[in-house]
């Protein structure tokens, strides 16, 4: 059955910006330049400006952004990287991809990694902390930065869900040594397929990343280190430039919907309120309740589609078996995973639809 209110409806955003998107795509098609070119460099410059960093390197997807970031820092076999067990698979996948070992640290009630737990996971092999800004809420970067400095670790941001978020006035992507973003259609700013980018201030890393994503080439025909092909196509950059034109309204709308939910659901469920020192961009709007499964079925019966991000924790994934974790290792994450529910949130959802969802949840708790 097709839900009356779908969890996401990407076509609505195409319809909203159709004229501009069609023109941008046609421009690239007619230019005859499909890999590299003006659209790519303009998009990178605008993203760097938006994130408040010196440089941006566009890449093929957000997973590559993390893997390339780790690779550029010299992280590989024999090294350990600490991340959160409740992230999307790609956070752990990218660590594995460069040959490093994933170590998990439990999260706080706000879904982000707990700095004290991170500290306990540091060993002689630890090279980096991969902090995930889950749901678009900045992780406790100020504390994590102190820990990273003290133990001589790199602090890498998995900001795939958090473009536009900030902590103490600093944009995500500018809070660590290097920042990794996704432009996948399910993220707040998206292109017409897979896409990603890396934020970086260090000129040396910038140069290295540009080579690593382009076969390691330092000129047309020569390489001093093996790389891969992870370029972002011109057509995606052109669409990305259109999205950046509307960045302010898109981001404001996510926050507006979140606030509407919070006003409507106060006192019924645990709500993901922002702290005063942060901007949360609500990539997902995650509520918590002990009656999650019942509520999810109730909403489904009313034609409202909800999701769980993510139902299987990373340390319990079959692929992670060799890491030796068991159920009980991360009690906070393991508790939240049974209580959390993601409600529909995207710029084009109507206020009336949000009100319908609030009404349905209220009636569930009244019944
Ligand atoms: C989406 C996502 C990624 C991966 O990005 P892709 O573009 O899908 O490869 C990594 N980490 C997190 C937290 C994500 O949400």
mmCIF file of C-alpha atoms and ligand atoms in Angstrom:
data_model
loop_
_atom_site.group_PDB
_atom_site.id
_atom_site.type_symbol
_atom_site.label_atom_id
_atom_site.label_comp_id
_atom_site.label_asym_id
_atom_site.label_seq_id
_atom_site.Cartn_x
_atom_site.Cartn_y
_atom_site.Cartn_z
ATOM 1 C CA UNK A 1 0.000 0.000 0.000
ATOM 2 C CA UNK A 2 1.321 3.431 -0.910
ATOM 3 C CA UNK A 3 1.356 5.579 2.242
ATOM 4 C CA UNK A 4 -0.771 8.697 2.344
ATOM 5 C CA UNK A 5 2.189 10.563 3.826
ATOM 6 C CA UNK A 6 5.395 8.958 2.550
ATOM 7 C CA UNK A 7 8.567 9.042 4.628
ATOM 8 C CA UNK A 8 10.262 10.889 1.796
ATOM 9 C CA UNK A 9 9.187 12.142 -1.639
ATOM 10 C CA UNK A 10 12.156 13.328 -3.695
ATOM 11 C CA UNK A 11 10.079 14.271 -6.720
ATOM 12 C CA UNK A 12 8.531 17.135 -4.783
ATOM 13 C CA UNK A 13 11.881 18.922 -4.666
ATOM 14 C CA UNK A 14 12.466 18.425 -8.381
ATOM 15 C CA UNK A 15 9.048 19.910 -9.089
ATOM 16 C CA UNK A 16 9.815 22.869 -6.790
ATOM 17 C CA UNK A 17 13.040 23.779 -8.654
ATOM 18 C CA UNK A 18 12.316 22.156 -12.026
ATOM 19 C CA UNK A 19 13.074 25.161 -14.218
ATOM 20 C CA UNK A 20 16.457 25.850 -12.617
ATOM 21 C CA UNK A 21 17.473 22.183 -12.475
ATOM 22 C CA UNK A 22 16.532 21.527 -16.107
ATOM 23 C CA UNK A 23 18.483 24.612 -17.224
ATOM 24 C CA UNK A 24 21.535 23.595 -15.176
ATOM 25 C CA UNK A 25 21.525 20.052 -16.565
ATOM 26 C CA UNK A 26 21.042 21.274 -20.146
ATOM 27 C CA UNK A 27 23.943 23.687 -19.667
ATOM 28 C CA UNK A 28 26.319 20.851 -18.828
ATOM 29 C CA UNK A 29 24.996 18.623 -21.587
ATOM 30 C CA UNK A 30 25.497 21.391 -24.150
ATOM 31 C CA UNK A 31 28.917 22.438 -22.817
ATOM 32 C CA UNK A 32 30.546 19.192 -23.908
ATOM 33 C CA UNK A 33 32.474 19.145 -20.613
ATOM 34 C CA UNK A 34 31.239 16.342 -18.349
ATOM 35 C CA UNK A 35 34.087 15.591 -15.968
ATOM 36 C CA UNK A 36 35.687 18.561 -14.254
ATOM 37 C CA UNK A 37 35.168 22.106 -15.476
ATOM 38 C CA UNK A 38 33.531 25.288 -14.204
ATOM 39 C CA UNK A 39 30.533 23.714 -12.484
ATOM 40 C CA UNK A 40 32.839 21.551 -10.366
ATOM 41 C CA UNK A 41 35.165 24.359 -9.295
ATOM 42 C CA UNK A 42 32.271 26.753 -8.616
ATOM 43 C CA UNK A 43 30.463 24.147 -6.556
ATOM 44 C CA UNK A 44 33.601 23.426 -4.518
ATOM 45 C CA UNK A 45 34.205 27.134 -3.902
ATOM 46 C CA UNK A 46 30.624 27.713 -2.742
ATOM 47 C CA UNK A 47 30.682 24.677 -0.464
ATOM 48 C CA UNK A 48 33.956 25.833 1.110
ATOM 49 C CA UNK A 49 32.411 29.229 1.736
ATOM 50 C CA UNK A 50 29.281 27.674 3.235
ATOM 51 C CA UNK A 51 31.260 25.408 5.589
ATOM 52 C CA UNK A 52 33.791 28.068 6.514
ATOM 53 C CA UNK A 53 36.856 26.115 5.363
ATOM 54 C CA UNK A 54 39.704 26.897 2.995
ATOM 55 C CA UNK A 55 38.975 24.119 0.491
ATOM 56 C CA UNK A 56 36.474 21.514 -0.620
ATOM 57 C CA UNK A 57 37.187 18.404 -2.691
ATOM 58 C CA UNK A 58 34.117 16.931 -4.391
ATOM 59 C CA UNK A 59 34.033 13.134 -4.585
ATOM 60 C CA UNK A 60 31.739 10.418 -5.909
ATOM 61 C CA UNK A 61 29.862 9.743 -2.657
ATOM 62 C CA UNK A 62 29.962 10.215 1.103
ATOM 63 C CA UNK A 63 31.525 6.827 1.797
ATOM 64 C CA UNK A 64 34.453 7.672 -0.480
ATOM 65 C CA UNK A 65 34.700 11.030 1.294
ATOM 66 C CA UNK A 66 35.375 9.216 4.593
ATOM 67 C CA UNK A 67 37.687 6.580 3.088
ATOM 68 C CA UNK A 68 39.701 9.207 1.174
ATOM 69 C CA UNK A 69 39.907 11.451 4.232
ATOM 70 C CA UNK A 70 41.304 8.574 6.313
ATOM 71 C CA UNK A 71 43.671 7.584 3.495
ATOM 72 C CA UNK A 72 44.940 11.157 3.133
ATOM 73 C CA UNK A 73 45.793 11.108 6.847
ATOM 74 C CA UNK A 74 47.876 7.986 6.300
ATOM 75 C CA UNK A 75 45.462 5.695 8.144
ATOM 76 C CA UNK A 76 45.488 2.046 7.055
ATOM 77 C CA UNK A 77 46.180 -1.536 8.146
ATOM 78 C CA UNK A 78 47.204 -1.852 11.793
ATOM 79 C CA UNK A 79 45.501 1.418 12.767
ATOM 80 C CA UNK A 80 42.326 1.827 14.787
ATOM 81 C CA UNK A 81 39.580 4.407 14.307
ATOM 82 C CA UNK A 82 36.914 5.042 16.942
ATOM 83 C CA UNK A 83 33.343 5.755 15.860
ATOM 84 C CA UNK A 84 29.724 5.439 16.999
ATOM 85 C CA UNK A 85 27.914 2.068 16.846
ATOM 86 C CA UNK A 86 24.568 3.641 15.866
ATOM 87 C CA UNK A 87 25.659 5.315 12.631
ATOM 88 C CA UNK A 88 24.844 4.353 9.072
ATOM 89 C CA UNK A 89 26.888 1.358 7.868
ATOM 90 C CA UNK A 90 29.148 3.565 5.741
ATOM 91 C CA UNK A 91 30.956 5.064 8.767
ATOM 92 C CA UNK A 92 32.313 1.638 9.684
ATOM 93 C CA UNK A 93 32.520 0.489 6.066
ATOM 94 C CA UNK A 94 34.874 3.331 5.126
ATOM 95 C CA UNK A 95 37.179 2.556 8.065
ATOM 96 C CA UNK A 96 37.253 -1.045 6.959
ATOM 97 C CA UNK A 97 37.802 -0.060 3.346
ATOM 98 C CA UNK A 98 41.166 1.581 4.095
ATOM 99 C CA UNK A 99 42.218 -1.524 6.014
ATOM 100 C CA UNK A 100 41.953 0.044 9.474
ATOM 101 C CA UNK A 101 40.099 -1.521 12.411
ATOM 102 C CA UNK A 102 36.856 -0.091 13.704
ATOM 103 C CA UNK A 103 36.523 0.454 17.458
ATOM 104 C CA UNK A 104 33.138 1.569 18.728
ATOM 105 C CA UNK A 105 32.332 3.805 21.675
ATOM 106 C CA UNK A 106 28.843 4.110 23.161
ATOM 107 C CA UNK A 107 26.635 7.130 22.551
ATOM 108 C CA UNK A 108 24.687 9.538 24.735
ATOM 109 C CA UNK A 109 20.924 9.902 24.924
ATOM 110 C CA UNK A 110 21.252 12.522 22.126
ATOM 111 C CA UNK A 111 22.475 9.750 19.753
ATOM 112 C CA UNK A 112 25.992 11.149 19.423
ATOM 113 C CA UNK A 113 29.235 9.559 20.607
ATOM 114 C CA UNK A 114 30.028 9.906 24.324
ATOM 115 C CA UNK A 115 33.465 11.524 24.764
ATOM 116 C CA UNK A 116 34.165 9.656 28.028
ATOM 117 C CA UNK A 117 33.439 6.376 26.237
ATOM 118 C CA UNK A 118 35.764 7.416 23.409
ATOM 119 C CA UNK A 119 38.557 7.967 25.915
ATOM 120 C CA UNK A 120 38.176 4.408 27.214
ATOM 121 C CA UNK A 121 38.594 2.969 23.696
ATOM 122 C CA UNK A 122 41.933 4.640 22.948
ATOM 123 C CA UNK A 123 44.844 2.202 22.535
ATOM 124 C CA UNK A 124 48.387 2.512 21.205
ATOM 125 C CA UNK A 125 46.986 1.775 17.735
ATOM 126 C CA UNK A 126 44.296 4.463 17.706
ATOM 127 C CA UNK A 127 44.893 7.037 14.960
ATOM 128 C CA UNK A 128 41.601 8.900 14.667
ATOM 129 C CA UNK A 129 38.154 9.599 16.052
ATOM 130 C CA UNK A 130 35.425 9.568 13.410
ATOM 131 C CA UNK A 131 32.715 11.702 15.021
ATOM 132 C CA UNK A 132 29.296 11.312 13.414
ATOM 133 C CA UNK A 133 26.870 14.264 13.587
ATOM 134 C CA UNK A 134 23.916 11.902 13.602
ATOM 135 C CA UNK A 135 20.539 13.268 12.485
ATOM 136 C CA UNK A 136 22.208 16.630 11.774
ATOM 137 C CA UNK A 137 23.109 17.319 15.417
ATOM 138 C CA UNK A 138 26.744 18.275 16.008
ATOM 139 C CA UNK A 139 28.672 15.824 18.184
ATOM 140 C CA UNK A 140 30.474 17.129 21.292
ATOM 141 C CA UNK A 141 33.364 18.352 19.146
ATOM 142 C CA UNK A 142 34.897 20.707 21.721
ATOM 143 C CA UNK A 143 35.447 17.836 24.176
ATOM 144 C CA UNK A 144 36.453 15.411 21.430
ATOM 145 C CA UNK A 145 38.998 17.945 20.158
ATOM 146 C CA UNK A 146 40.629 18.096 23.592
ATOM 147 C CA UNK A 147 40.803 14.306 23.721
ATOM 148 C CA UNK A 148 42.198 14.099 20.180
ATOM 149 C CA UNK A 149 44.844 16.744 20.925
ATOM 150 C CA UNK A 150 45.863 15.127 24.163
ATOM 151 C CA UNK A 151 46.308 11.682 22.567
ATOM 152 C CA UNK A 152 47.673 12.949 19.249
ATOM 153 C CA UNK A 153 44.728 11.622 17.220
ATOM 154 C CA UNK A 154 43.094 13.019 14.106
ATOM 155 C CA UNK A 155 39.524 14.217 14.531
ATOM 156 C CA UNK A 156 37.475 13.430 11.433
ATOM 157 C CA UNK A 157 33.854 14.531 11.011
ATOM 158 C CA UNK A 158 31.248 12.286 9.419
ATOM 159 C CA UNK A 159 29.000 15.212 8.561
ATOM 160 C CA UNK A 160 26.998 13.293 5.937
ATOM 161 C CA UNK A 161 23.741 14.179 7.732
ATOM 162 C CA UNK A 162 24.655 17.614 9.001
ATOM 163 C CA UNK A 163 25.347 20.163 6.267
ATOM 164 C CA UNK A 164 24.477 23.577 7.686
ATOM 165 C CA UNK A 165 24.712 22.471 11.321
ATOM 166 C CA UNK A 166 27.009 24.334 13.677
ATOM 167 C CA UNK A 167 28.432 24.300 17.187
ATOM 168 C CA UNK A 168 29.372 27.493 19.018
ATOM 169 C CA UNK A 169 29.045 29.364 15.731
ATOM 170 C CA UNK A 170 31.412 27.060 13.812
ATOM 171 C CA UNK A 171 29.972 25.080 10.899
ATOM 172 C CA UNK A 172 30.249 21.298 10.871
ATOM 173 C CA UNK A 173 33.040 20.396 8.478
ATOM 174 C CA UNK A 174 35.179 23.080 10.126
ATOM 175 C CA UNK A 175 35.130 21.531 13.616
ATOM 176 C CA UNK A 176 37.762 18.824 13.130
ATOM 177 C CA UNK A 177 40.832 18.150 10.984
ATOM 178 C CA UNK A 178 38.798 17.080 7.986
ATOM 179 C CA UNK A 179 35.071 16.820 7.225
ATOM 180 C CA UNK A 180 33.147 14.284 5.148
ATOM 181 C CA UNK A 181 29.770 14.967 3.533
ATOM 182 C CA UNK A 182 27.274 13.103 1.356
ATOM 183 C CA UNK A 183 25.074 14.558 -1.382
ATOM 184 C CA UNK A 184 22.983 11.385 -1.697
ATOM 185 C CA UNK A 185 19.292 12.040 -2.436
ATOM 186 C CA UNK A 186 18.329 11.245 1.158
ATOM 187 C CA UNK A 187 20.567 13.987 2.609
ATOM 188 C CA UNK A 188 19.500 17.578 3.256
ATOM 189 C CA UNK A 189 21.272 18.910 0.154
ATOM 190 C CA UNK A 190 21.355 16.425 -2.689
ATOM 191 C CA UNK A 191 22.286 16.036 -6.318
ATOM 192 C CA UNK A 192 20.659 13.796 -8.950
ATOM 193 C CA UNK A 193 22.423 10.651 -7.804
ATOM 194 C CA UNK A 194 25.366 9.794 -5.593
ATOM 195 C CA UNK A 195 27.753 12.541 -4.547
ATOM 196 C CA UNK A 196 29.934 13.723 -1.701
ATOM 197 C CA UNK A 197 32.617 16.161 -0.660
ATOM 198 C CA UNK A 198 35.444 16.704 1.796
ATOM 199 C CA UNK A 199 36.184 19.906 3.721
ATOM 200 C CA UNK A 200 39.805 20.649 4.514
ATOM 201 C CA UNK A 201 41.946 23.543 5.725
ATOM 202 C CA UNK A 202 45.403 21.995 5.404
ATOM 203 C CA UNK A 203 46.902 22.788 1.926
ATOM 204 C CA UNK A 204 48.980 19.597 1.976
ATOM 205 C CA UNK A 205 45.914 17.396 2.603
ATOM 206 C CA UNK A 206 43.954 19.312 -0.016
ATOM 207 C CA UNK A 207 46.561 18.546 -2.653
ATOM 208 C CA UNK A 208 46.791 14.912 -1.608
ATOM 209 C CA UNK A 209 43.000 14.446 -1.679
ATOM 210 C CA UNK A 210 42.752 15.918 -5.167
ATOM 211 C CA UNK A 211 45.299 13.361 -6.326
ATOM 212 C CA UNK A 212 43.843 10.398 -4.440
ATOM 213 C CA UNK A 213 40.420 10.928 -6.011
ATOM 214 C CA UNK A 214 41.923 11.154 -9.491
ATOM 215 C CA UNK A 215 44.032 7.967 -9.801
ATOM 216 C CA UNK A 216 46.787 9.549 -7.726
ATOM 217 C CA UNK A 217 47.825 11.597 -10.776
ATOM 218 C CA UNK A 218 50.001 14.657 -10.169
ATOM 219 C CA UNK A 219 50.022 15.526 -13.867
ATOM 220 C CA UNK A 220 48.329 14.084 -16.914
ATOM 221 C CA UNK A 221 50.272 10.821 -17.026
ATOM 222 C CA UNK A 222 52.167 10.276 -13.798
ATOM 223 C CA UNK A 223 51.426 9.135 -10.291
ATOM 224 C CA UNK A 224 53.560 8.805 -7.181
ATOM 225 C CA UNK A 225 50.835 7.037 -5.163
ATOM 226 C CA UNK A 226 47.997 4.756 -6.196
ATOM 227 C CA UNK A 227 44.627 6.401 -6.058
ATOM 228 C CA UNK A 228 41.127 5.742 -7.263
ATOM 229 C CA UNK A 229 38.534 7.396 -9.494
ATOM 230 C CA UNK A 230 36.130 9.211 -7.206
ATOM 231 C CA UNK A 231 35.277 12.390 -9.082
ATOM 232 C CA UNK A 232 31.890 14.083 -8.840
ATOM 233 C CA UNK A 233 30.389 14.541 -12.331
ATOM 234 C CA UNK A 234 29.844 18.056 -13.690
ATOM 235 C CA UNK A 235 26.121 17.406 -14.072
ATOM 236 C CA UNK A 236 25.802 16.748 -10.327
ATOM 237 C CA UNK A 237 27.817 19.857 -9.477
ATOM 238 C CA UNK A 238 25.539 21.956 -11.698
ATOM 239 C CA UNK A 239 22.485 20.609 -9.870
ATOM 240 C CA UNK A 240 24.301 21.111 -6.578
ATOM 241 C CA UNK A 241 24.812 24.787 -7.432
ATOM 242 C CA UNK A 242 21.052 25.152 -7.887
ATOM 243 C CA UNK A 243 20.468 23.527 -4.491
ATOM 244 C CA UNK A 244 22.950 25.896 -2.847
ATOM 245 C CA UNK A 245 20.954 28.831 -4.231
ATOM 246 C CA UNK A 246 18.139 27.552 -2.027
ATOM 247 C CA UNK A 247 20.311 26.353 0.847
ATOM 248 C CA UNK A 248 18.921 28.866 3.334
ATOM 249 C CA UNK A 249 15.262 28.092 2.704
ATOM 250 C CA UNK A 250 15.836 24.318 2.572
ATOM 251 C CA UNK A 251 17.702 24.293 5.891
ATOM 252 C CA UNK A 252 15.260 26.673 7.568
ATOM 253 C CA UNK A 253 12.404 24.427 6.503
ATOM 254 C CA UNK A 254 13.937 21.328 8.127
ATOM 255 C CA UNK A 255 14.259 23.289 11.366
ATOM 256 C CA UNK A 256 10.740 24.718 11.057
ATOM 257 C CA UNK A 257 9.208 21.262 10.646
ATOM 258 C CA UNK A 258 11.224 19.944 13.605
ATOM 259 C CA UNK A 259 9.947 22.805 15.772
ATOM 260 C CA UNK A 260 6.389 22.116 14.643
ATOM 261 C CA UNK A 261 6.765 18.485 15.715
ATOM 262 C CA UNK A 262 8.278 19.533 19.042
ATOM 263 C CA UNK A 263 5.452 21.951 19.819
ATOM 264 C CA UNK A 264 2.870 19.320 18.909
ATOM 265 C CA UNK A 265 4.440 16.365 20.702
ATOM 266 C CA UNK A 266 5.615 18.002 23.913
ATOM 267 C CA UNK A 267 5.135 15.718 26.908
ATOM 268 C CA UNK A 268 4.249 12.620 24.850
ATOM 269 C CA UNK A 269 7.627 11.326 23.662
ATOM 270 C CA UNK A 270 11.324 12.179 24.113
ATOM 271 C CA UNK A 271 12.146 14.999 21.717
ATOM 272 C CA UNK A 272 15.463 15.880 20.037
ATOM 273 C CA UNK A 273 15.763 19.460 21.272
ATOM 274 C CA UNK A 274 18.795 21.491 20.208
ATOM 275 C CA UNK A 275 21.130 22.963 22.826
ATOM 276 C CA UNK A 276 21.362 26.772 22.747
ATOM 277 C CA UNK A 277 24.951 26.665 21.426
ATOM 278 C CA UNK A 278 24.151 24.579 18.341
ATOM 279 C CA UNK A 279 22.264 24.587 15.077
ATOM 280 C CA UNK A 280 20.709 21.165 14.455
ATOM 281 C CA UNK A 281 19.536 20.613 10.865
ATOM 282 C CA UNK A 282 17.302 17.591 11.567
ATOM 283 C CA UNK A 283 18.302 15.322 8.704
ATOM 284 C CA UNK A 284 16.142 12.861 10.620
ATOM 285 C CA UNK A 285 13.582 13.766 13.266
ATOM 286 C CA UNK A 286 13.982 10.992 15.828
ATOM 287 C CA UNK A 287 11.604 10.632 18.754
ATOM 288 C CA UNK A 288 11.964 8.058 21.525
ATOM 289 C CA UNK A 289 9.201 6.125 23.255
ATOM 290 C CA UNK A 290 8.892 2.799 25.083
ATOM 291 C CA UNK A 291 5.867 2.030 22.879
ATOM 292 C CA UNK A 292 7.776 2.447 19.606
ATOM 293 C CA UNK A 293 6.651 -0.723 17.791
ATOM 294 C CA UNK A 294 2.980 -0.142 18.643
ATOM 295 C CA UNK A 295 3.227 3.506 17.608
ATOM 296 C CA UNK A 296 4.919 2.613 14.332
ATOM 297 C CA UNK A 297 2.125 0.146 13.439
ATOM 298 C CA UNK A 298 -0.534 2.648 14.484
ATOM 299 C CA UNK A 299 0.946 5.290 12.201
ATOM 300 C CA UNK A 300 1.242 2.800 9.370
ATOM 301 C CA UNK A 301 -2.456 1.979 9.762
ATOM 302 C CA UNK A 302 -3.150 5.704 9.331
ATOM 303 C CA UNK A 303 -1.120 5.809 6.104
ATOM 304 C CA UNK A 304 1.888 7.490 7.720
ATOM 305 C CA UNK A 305 5.271 6.002 6.879
ATOM 306 C CA UNK A 306 8.021 6.085 9.512
ATOM 307 C CA UNK A 307 11.488 4.471 9.692
ATOM 308 C CA UNK A 308 14.159 3.410 12.164
ATOM 309 C CA UNK A 309 17.647 4.822 11.677
ATOM 310 C CA UNK A 310 19.181 2.306 12.048
ATOM 311 C CA UNK A 311 17.608 -0.951 13.275
ATOM 312 C CA UNK A 312 20.830 -3.027 13.445
ATOM 313 C CA UNK A 313 23.693 -1.458 15.370
ATOM 314 C CA UNK A 314 27.078 -1.617 13.681
ATOM 315 C CA UNK A 315 28.745 -3.824 16.298
ATOM 316 C CA UNK A 316 25.963 -6.394 15.838
ATOM 317 C CA UNK A 317 26.134 -6.467 12.031
ATOM 318 C CA UNK A 318 27.122 -9.866 10.614
ATOM 319 C CA UNK A 319 29.999 -8.118 8.794
ATOM 320 C CA UNK A 320 31.371 -6.933 12.159
ATOM 321 C CA UNK A 321 31.538 -10.419 13.685
ATOM 322 C CA UNK A 322 35.337 -10.594 13.399
ATOM 323 C CA UNK A 323 35.615 -7.493 15.616
ATOM 324 C CA UNK A 324 34.438 -9.605 18.549
ATOM 325 C CA UNK A 325 31.627 -7.460 19.946
ATOM 326 C CA UNK A 326 28.485 -8.853 21.547
ATOM 327 C CA UNK A 327 25.102 -7.587 22.638
ATOM 328 C CA UNK A 328 25.559 -5.672 25.890
ATOM 329 C CA UNK A 329 28.751 -3.885 24.825
ATOM 330 C CA UNK A 330 26.992 -0.547 24.173
ATOM 331 C CA UNK A 331 23.991 -0.400 26.512
ATOM 332 C CA UNK A 332 22.916 3.163 25.708
ATOM 333 C CA UNK A 333 22.834 2.601 21.946
ATOM 334 C CA UNK A 334 21.199 -0.814 22.491
ATOM 335 C CA UNK A 335 18.474 0.750 24.609
ATOM 336 C CA UNK A 336 17.755 3.634 22.239
ATOM 337 C CA UNK A 337 17.521 1.389 19.191
ATOM 338 C CA UNK A 338 14.332 -0.173 20.601
ATOM 339 C CA UNK A 339 12.753 3.192 21.395
ATOM 340 C CA UNK A 340 13.667 5.396 18.457
ATOM 341 C CA UNK A 341 11.409 6.304 15.554
ATOM 342 C CA UNK A 342 12.100 8.681 12.637
ATOM 343 C CA UNK A 343 9.147 10.811 11.523
ATOM 344 C CA UNK A 344 8.845 12.187 7.964
ATOM 345 C CA UNK A 345 10.847 15.400 7.510
ATOM 346 C CA UNK A 346 11.681 17.005 4.165
ATOM 347 C CA UNK A 347 11.344 20.590 2.957
ATOM 348 C CA UNK A 348 8.320 19.900 0.765
ATOM 349 C CA UNK A 349 6.191 18.158 3.388
ATOM 350 C CA UNK A 350 3.153 20.352 4.038
ATOM 351 C CA UNK A 351 2.380 21.817 7.455
ATOM 352 C CA UNK A 352 -1.006 20.120 7.199
ATOM 353 C CA UNK A 353 0.720 16.755 6.762
ATOM 354 C CA UNK A 354 2.939 17.389 9.799
ATOM 355 C CA UNK A 355 -0.202 18.322 11.761
ATOM 356 C CA UNK A 356 -1.857 15.079 10.629
ATOM 357 C CA UNK A 357 1.125 13.122 11.927
ATOM 358 C CA UNK A 358 1.066 14.996 15.244
ATOM 359 C CA UNK A 359 -2.677 14.359 15.512
ATOM 360 C CA UNK A 360 -2.194 10.642 14.822
ATOM 361 C CA UNK A 361 0.508 10.381 17.494
ATOM 362 C CA UNK A 362 -1.640 12.288 20.009
ATOM 363 C CA UNK A 363 -4.583 10.020 19.319
ATOM 364 C CA UNK A 364 -2.343 6.959 19.819
ATOM 365 C CA UNK A 365 -1.393 8.120 23.301
ATOM 366 C CA UNK A 366 -4.981 9.194 24.097
ATOM 367 C CA UNK A 367 -6.405 5.810 23.044
HETATM 368 C C1 LIG B 1 24.753 8.712 4.054
HETATM 369 C C2 LIG B 1 25.811 8.546 5.048
HETATM 370 C C3 LIG B 1 27.110 8.164 4.693
HETATM 371 C C4 LIG B 1 27.496 7.715 3.322
HETATM 372 O O1 LIG B 1 27.211 8.572 2.285
HETATM 373 P P1 LIG B 1 26.942 7.984 0.823
HETATM 374 O O2 LIG B 1 26.927 9.199 -0.030
HETATM 375 O O3 LIG B 1 25.633 7.267 0.858
HETATM 376 O O4 LIG B 1 28.076 7.073 0.476
HETATM 377 C C5 LIG B 1 28.065 8.105 5.691
HETATM 378 N N1 LIG B 1 27.768 8.394 6.965
HETATM 379 C C6 LIG B 1 26.539 8.757 7.342
HETATM 380 C C7 LIG B 1 26.282 9.095 8.771
HETATM 381 C C8 LIG B 1 25.517 8.835 6.405
HETATM 382 O O5 LIG B 1 24.280 9.185 6.800
#
